[in-house]
Each structure stands twice: as C-alpha cells, then as structure tokens.
Amino acid sequence: MSSENRDDLVPLRALANPLRIRIVSLLTGASMSATEVADELGIAHASASYHLRQLAKAGFLQQTDERPRAGKGRPQLRYQYDPSSGERLDRSEGRQLLHQAMSTDLARRLNETDRQRVSMDAEVWLARPVWEEIVGLIGQAVALLHDKAGPPRDGVKVSMTALLLELRDER
C-alpha cells in the first residue's frame, strides 16, 4: 500500500470508546453541533466538542455546515457521519479496542431494550457462495439503515449491531 493510501486510512482505534460509538451512531441520521450532541447524550458540552473533534480528525465525521448563534460568538460547527469512512478503515490495529468498546455499548443498548425484534447467534459451516450472499444481504441492510436514519426523536429509536466473522478452523 502506498503511503498516500495509508494517509487516507481512518484509524479504527479512534472509535474504540463507547461514547464515540454513540456519537457516530447519533450523527448517522442528522448533522448536529456539540451542544446538540451534549444535550442528546446527557454529557458536558466540552466532552462532546472534544470527541467530535477527535472523530472528525480521525475521518469518521465531516463538517457539514455552520449555523449562526443567536447573539454574539462564532457560528456553531455541525458534524455528520462520513459513510465513506467504513471503506477506509485501517484494520491493522485497534480492532481489539473497538470490539471492547462495542461490547460495552451493546450492554448499554441491551439494558435500554424495549422490544427485541430479531436476534440470532450462530457458529456454523457454510458453503462460500452462501456465506458471500449473507454478507451481501447484511451489507445491504446496514446501508439501508444508515441511508434512512433520521434525526433524534424523529421515528422509532432502534439499535442494530452486525458483526459477521470468519473464524479460524482450530482442527
């Protein structure tokens, strides 16, 4: 891989924080300012601002627009999830940290569950073409979820976790 392509990679370890996972999820449906993120997640404005800057610096978020403040001061920066970041993830490091953060956030989501719609867990053997078809279908579902996500409080609050793994054959 050329150094030019390496520089374009999004560092996976930057997402290895349950709060950052929540922020990226929140900004999938709408662009928001640090104030709006802080209000929605019940965190300090300074914390929201810090994490937004770190996620933008890492390439997960993009600045979308600025809204003038009522009164004096600088316009509010607004951020939104950059869907192309998934294609540019640097999977060479940080994977274990991300999995730990995802597990922590999944536990939070399970505690907030009002209604479980679909649940599945399996460790099976599949023919390669069947596996590739499943990966494609789940990829379509993930893309649809991101594409149709709306702003907070606009519709049903849902959670989707998809983790498709190819395991080592330990035999």
PDB file of C-alpha atoms in Angstrom:
ATOM      1  CA  MET A   1       0.000   0.000   0.000  1.00  0.00           C
ATOM      2  CA  SER A   2       1.394   3.383  -0.926  1.00  0.00           C
ATOM      3  CA  SER A   3       1.983   5.990   1.789  1.00  0.00           C
ATOM      4  CA  GLU A   4      -0.608   8.170   0.049  1.00  0.00           C
ATOM      5  CA  ASN A   5      -3.269   5.463   0.557  1.00  0.00           C
ATOM      6  CA  ARG A   6      -2.110   4.868   4.150  1.00  0.00           C
ATOM      7  CA  ASP A   7      -2.626   8.552   4.944  1.00  0.00           C
ATOM      8  CA  ASP A   8      -6.244   8.261   3.772  1.00  0.00           C
ATOM      9  CA  LEU A   9      -6.987   5.412   6.208  1.00  0.00           C
ATOM     10  CA  VAL A  10      -9.319   6.023   9.131  1.00  0.00           C
ATOM     11  CA  PRO A  11      -7.757   4.829  12.402  1.00  0.00           C
ATOM     12  CA  LEU A  12     -10.036   2.206  13.904  1.00  0.00           C
ATOM     13  CA  ARG A  13      -8.655   2.864  17.399  1.00  0.00           C
ATOM     14  CA  ALA A  14     -10.200   6.371  17.315  1.00  0.00           C
ATOM     15  CA  LEU A  15     -13.624   4.734  17.579  1.00  0.00           C
ATOM     16  CA  ALA A  16     -12.607   2.481  20.483  1.00  0.00           C
ATOM     17  CA  ASN A  17     -14.659   4.358  23.067  1.00  0.00           C
ATOM     18  CA  PRO A  18     -18.331   3.585  23.832  1.00  0.00           C
ATOM     19  CA  LEU A  19     -19.185   7.301  23.858  1.00  0.00           C
ATOM     20  CA  ARG A  20     -17.633   7.801  20.434  1.00  0.00           C
ATOM     21  CA  ILE A  21     -19.607   4.852  19.082  1.00  0.00           C
ATOM     22  CA  ARG A  22     -22.778   6.535  20.350  1.00  0.00           C
ATOM     23  CA  ILE A  23     -21.784   9.864  18.785  1.00  0.00           C
ATOM     24  CA  VAL A  24     -21.099   8.299  15.387  1.00  0.00           C
ATOM     25  CA  SER A  25     -24.426   6.444  15.578  1.00  0.00           C
ATOM     26  CA  LEU A  26     -26.244   9.650  16.501  1.00  0.00           C
ATOM     27  CA  LEU A  27     -24.674  11.583  13.628  1.00  0.00           C
ATOM     28  CA  THR A  28     -25.681   8.971  11.066  1.00  0.00           C
ATOM     29  CA  GLY A  29     -29.169  10.463  10.836  1.00  0.00           C
ATOM     30  CA  ALA A  30     -28.521  14.190  11.082  1.00  0.00           C
ATOM     31  CA  SER A  31     -25.793  16.766  11.326  1.00  0.00           C
ATOM     32  CA  MET A  32     -25.504  18.138  14.847  1.00  0.00           C
ATOM     33  CA  SER A  33     -23.466  20.618  16.836  1.00  0.00           C
ATOM     34  CA  ALA A  34     -21.556  19.837  20.027  1.00  0.00           C
ATOM     35  CA  THR A  35     -24.363  21.475  22.012  1.00  0.00           C
ATOM     36  CA  GLU A  36     -26.983  19.240  20.401  1.00  0.00           C
ATOM     37  CA  VAL A  37     -24.869  16.107  20.892  1.00  0.00           C
ATOM     38  CA  ALA A  38     -24.258  17.024  24.535  1.00  0.00           C
ATOM     39  CA  ASP A  39     -27.974  17.593  25.130  1.00  0.00           C
ATOM     40  CA  GLU A  40     -28.998  14.372  23.392  1.00  0.00           C
ATOM     41  CA  LEU A  41     -26.450  12.171  25.176  1.00  0.00           C
ATOM     42  CA  GLY A  42     -26.567  13.962  28.533  1.00  0.00           C
ATOM     43  CA  ILE A  43     -22.870  14.807  28.576  1.00  0.00           C
ATOM     44  CA  ALA A  44     -20.889  18.005  29.080  1.00  0.00           C
ATOM     45  CA  HIS A  45     -20.556  20.327  26.074  1.00  0.00           C
ATOM     46  CA  ALA A  46     -16.759  20.268  26.430  1.00  0.00           C
ATOM     47  CA  SER A  47     -16.753  16.466  26.273  1.00  0.00           C
ATOM     48  CA  ALA A  48     -18.997  16.414  23.209  1.00  0.00           C
ATOM     49  CA  SER A  49     -16.867  19.044  21.492  1.00  0.00           C
ATOM     50  CA  TYR A  50     -13.639  17.145  22.246  1.00  0.00           C
ATOM     51  CA  HIS A  51     -14.958  13.819  20.963  1.00  0.00           C
ATOM     52  CA  LEU A  52     -16.454  15.427  17.842  1.00  0.00           C
ATOM     53  CA  ARG A  53     -13.087  16.996  17.014  1.00  0.00           C
ATOM     54  CA  GLN A  54     -11.274  13.698  17.560  1.00  0.00           C
ATOM     55  CA  LEU A  55     -13.742  11.769  15.403  1.00  0.00           C
ATOM     56  CA  ALA A  56     -13.517  14.404  12.649  1.00  0.00           C
ATOM     57  CA  LYS A  57      -9.717  14.376  12.826  1.00  0.00           C
ATOM     58  CA  ALA A  58      -9.773  10.573  12.521  1.00  0.00           C
ATOM     59  CA  GLY A  59     -12.046  10.760   9.463  1.00  0.00           C
ATOM     60  CA  PHE A  60     -15.314   9.358  10.885  1.00  0.00           C
ATOM     61  CA  LEU A  61     -17.143  12.697  10.780  1.00  0.00           C
ATOM     62  CA  GLN A  62     -17.263  15.514   8.300  1.00  0.00           C
ATOM     63  CA  GLN A  63     -18.127  19.116   8.982  1.00  0.00           C
ATOM     64  CA  THR A  64     -21.368  19.834   7.166  1.00  0.00           C
ATOM     65  CA  ASP A  65     -22.369  23.421   7.763  1.00  0.00           C
ATOM     66  CA  GLU A  66     -22.319  26.201  10.299  1.00  0.00           C
ATOM     67  CA  ARG A  67     -25.308  27.738  11.972  1.00  0.00           C
ATOM     68  CA  PRO A  68     -25.118  31.280  13.254  1.00  0.00           C
ATOM     69  CA  ARG A  69     -25.610  31.567  17.001  1.00  0.00           C
ATOM     70  CA  ALA A  70     -28.376  33.685  18.386  1.00  0.00           C
ATOM     71  CA  GLY A  71     -26.449  36.693  19.625  1.00  0.00           C
ATOM     72  CA  LYS A  72     -22.678  37.026  19.518  1.00  0.00           C
ATOM     73  CA  GLY A  73     -19.991  34.435  19.093  1.00  0.00           C
ATOM     74  CA  ARG A  74     -18.730  32.084  16.450  1.00  0.00           C
ATOM     75  CA  PRO A  75     -21.162  30.023  14.385  1.00  0.00           C
ATOM     76  CA  GLN A  76     -21.799  26.501  15.667  1.00  0.00           C
ATOM     77  CA  LEU A  77     -19.863  23.844  13.786  1.00  0.00           C
ATOM     78  CA  ARG A  78     -22.017  20.921  12.738  1.00  0.00           C
ATOM     79  CA  TYR A  79     -20.830  17.401  12.041  1.00  0.00           C
ATOM     80  CA  GLN A  80     -22.256  14.328  10.339  1.00  0.00           C
ATOM     81  CA  TYR A  81     -21.067  10.752   9.981  1.00  0.00           C
ATOM     82  CA  ASP A  82     -18.973  10.179   6.871  1.00  0.00           C
ATOM     83  CA  PRO A  83     -20.244   6.884   5.402  1.00  0.00           C
ATOM     84  CA  SER A  84     -17.116   6.507   3.265  1.00  0.00           C
ATOM     85  CA  SER A  85     -15.055   6.099   6.467  1.00  0.00           C
ATOM     86  CA  GLY A  86     -16.142   2.440   6.637  1.00  0.00           C
ATOM     87  CA  GLU A  87     -14.410   1.771   3.339  1.00  0.00           C
ATOM     88  CA  ARG A  88     -11.212   3.447   4.558  1.00  0.00           C
ATOM     89  CA  LEU A  89     -10.853   1.768   7.974  1.00  0.00           C
ATOM     90  CA  ASP A  90      -7.335   0.825   8.997  1.00  0.00           C
ATOM     91  CA  ARG A  91      -7.967  -2.706  10.201  1.00  0.00           C
ATOM     92  CA  SER A  92      -4.309  -3.342  11.007  1.00  0.00           C
ATOM     93  CA  GLU A  93      -4.595  -2.069  14.581  1.00  0.00           C
ATOM     94  CA  GLY A  94      -7.143  -1.153  17.174  1.00  0.00           C
ATOM     95  CA  ARG A  95      -9.569  -3.966  16.401  1.00  0.00           C
ATOM     96  CA  GLN A  96      -9.489  -5.427  19.930  1.00  0.00           C
ATOM     97  CA  LEU A  97     -10.075  -1.988  21.468  1.00  0.00           C
ATOM     98  CA  LEU A  98     -13.016  -1.394  19.146  1.00  0.00           C
ATOM     99  CA  HIS A  99     -14.540  -4.776  19.996  1.00  0.00           C
ATOM    100  CA  GLN A 100     -14.296  -3.972  23.715  1.00  0.00           C
ATOM    101  CA  ALA A 101     -15.983  -0.602  23.179  1.00  0.00           C
ATOM    102  CA  MET A 102     -18.684  -2.223  21.036  1.00  0.00           C
ATOM    103  CA  SER A 103     -19.323  -4.816  23.768  1.00  0.00           C
ATOM    104  CA  THR A 104     -19.683  -2.085  26.375  1.00  0.00           C
ATOM    105  CA  ASP A 105     -22.081  -0.124  24.200  1.00  0.00           C
ATOM    106  CA  LEU A 106     -24.040  -3.253  23.295  1.00  0.00           C
ATOM    107  CA  ALA A 107     -24.553  -3.934  27.028  1.00  0.00           C
ATOM    108  CA  ARG A 108     -25.935  -0.375  27.387  1.00  0.00           C
ATOM    109  CA  ARG A 109     -28.281  -0.898  24.451  1.00  0.00           C
ATOM    110  CA  LEU A 110     -29.496  -4.239  25.813  1.00  0.00           C
ATOM    111  CA  ASN A 111     -30.340  -2.523  29.095  1.00  0.00           C
ATOM    112  CA  GLU A 112     -32.375   0.078  27.173  1.00  0.00           C
ATOM    113  CA  THR A 113     -34.237  -2.514  25.080  1.00  0.00           C
ATOM    114  CA  ASP A 114     -37.986  -2.001  24.978  1.00  0.00           C
ATOM    115  CA  ARG A 115     -38.772  -4.633  22.354  1.00  0.00           C
ATOM    116  CA  GLN A 116     -36.481  -7.179  20.743  1.00  0.00           C
ATOM    117  CA  ARG A 117     -37.294  -7.726  17.074  1.00  0.00           C
ATOM    118  CA  VAL A 118     -34.684 -10.169  15.750  1.00  0.00           C
ATOM    119  CA  SER A 119     -31.883 -11.975  17.487  1.00  0.00           C
ATOM    120  CA  MET A 120     -29.522 -14.541  16.090  1.00  0.00           C
ATOM    121  CA  ASP A 121     -26.299 -16.170  17.103  1.00  0.00           C
ATOM    122  CA  ALA A 122     -24.603 -18.990  15.219  1.00  0.00           C
ATOM    123  CA  GLU A 123     -21.256 -20.639  14.734  1.00  0.00           C
ATOM    124  CA  VAL A 124     -21.731 -22.849  11.686  1.00  0.00           C
ATOM    125  CA  TRP A 125     -20.088 -24.014   8.479  1.00  0.00           C
ATOM    126  CA  LEU A 126     -21.401 -22.621   5.187  1.00  0.00           C
ATOM    127  CA  ALA A 127     -20.526 -23.035   1.546  1.00  0.00           C
ATOM    128  CA  ARG A 128     -18.547 -19.989   0.391  1.00  0.00           C
ATOM    129  CA  PRO A 129     -21.255 -18.765  -2.070  1.00  0.00           C
ATOM    130  CA  VAL A 130     -23.918 -18.916   0.661  1.00  0.00           C
ATOM    131  CA  TRP A 131     -21.671 -17.013   3.081  1.00  0.00           C
ATOM    132  CA  GLU A 132     -20.954 -14.333   0.462  1.00  0.00           C
ATOM    133  CA  GLU A 133     -24.693 -13.957  -0.200  1.00  0.00           C
ATOM    134  CA  ILE A 134     -25.370 -13.480   3.519  1.00  0.00           C
ATOM    135  CA  VAL A 135     -22.566 -10.913   3.816  1.00  0.00           C
ATOM    136  CA  GLY A 136     -24.050  -9.026   0.861  1.00  0.00           C
ATOM    137  CA  LEU A 137     -27.573  -9.041   2.327  1.00  0.00           C
ATOM    138  CA  ILE A 138     -26.408  -7.814   5.727  1.00  0.00           C
ATOM    139  CA  GLY A 139     -24.331  -5.161   3.963  1.00  0.00           C
ATOM    140  CA  GLN A 140     -27.478  -4.003   2.167  1.00  0.00           C
ATOM    141  CA  ALA A 141     -29.389  -3.868   5.466  1.00  0.00           C
ATOM    142  CA  VAL A 142     -26.613  -1.814   7.084  1.00  0.00           C
ATOM    143  CA  ALA A 143     -26.526   0.579   4.107  1.00  0.00           C
ATOM    144  CA  LEU A 144     -30.318   0.962   4.201  1.00  0.00           C
ATOM    145  CA  LEU A 145     -30.251   1.676   7.947  1.00  0.00           C
ATOM    146  CA  HIS A 146     -27.587   4.373   7.512  1.00  0.00           C
ATOM    147  CA  ASP A 147     -29.282   5.833   4.445  1.00  0.00           C
ATOM    148  CA  LYS A 148     -32.714   6.097   6.077  1.00  0.00           C
ATOM    149  CA  ALA A 149     -31.619   7.175   9.583  1.00  0.00           C
ATOM    150  CA  GLY A 150     -33.283  10.373  10.739  1.00  0.00           C
ATOM    151  CA  PRO A 151     -32.579  12.983  13.383  1.00  0.00           C
ATOM    152  CA  PRO A 152     -33.136  12.187  17.072  1.00  0.00           C
ATOM    153  CA  ARG A 153     -36.748  11.881  18.195  1.00  0.00           C
ATOM    154  CA  ASP A 154     -37.932  11.520  14.567  1.00  0.00           C
ATOM    155  CA  GLY A 155     -39.309   7.978  14.415  1.00  0.00           C
ATOM    156  CA  VAL A 156     -38.539   4.838  16.401  1.00  0.00           C
ATOM    157  CA  LYS A 157     -35.216   4.708  18.294  1.00  0.00           C
ATOM    158  CA  VAL A 158     -33.579   1.455  17.200  1.00  0.00           C
ATOM    159  CA  SER A 159     -30.299  -0.375  17.532  1.00  0.00           C
ATOM    160  CA  MET A 160     -28.646  -2.671  15.023  1.00  0.00           C
ATOM    161  CA  THR A 161     -25.410  -4.493  15.631  1.00  0.00           C
ATOM    162  CA  ALA A 162     -23.994  -6.570  12.798  1.00  0.00           C
ATOM    163  CA  LEU A 163     -20.735  -8.414  13.197  1.00  0.00           C
ATOM    164  CA  LEU A 164     -20.003 -11.111  10.630  1.00  0.00           C
ATOM    165  CA  LEU A 165     -16.837 -13.034  11.386  1.00  0.00           C
ATOM    166  CA  GLU A 166     -14.872 -15.679   9.536  1.00  0.00           C
ATOM    167  CA  LEU A 167     -13.331 -17.907  12.199  1.00  0.00           C
ATOM    168  CA  ARG A 168     -10.084 -19.837  12.154  1.00  0.00           C
ATOM    169  CA  ASP A 169     -10.508 -23.578  11.776  1.00  0.00           C
ATOM    170  CA  GLU A 170      -8.964 -24.870  15.001  1.00  0.00           C
ATOM    171  CA  ARG A 171      -8.999 -28.525  13.914  1.00  0.00           C
TER     172      ARG A 171
END
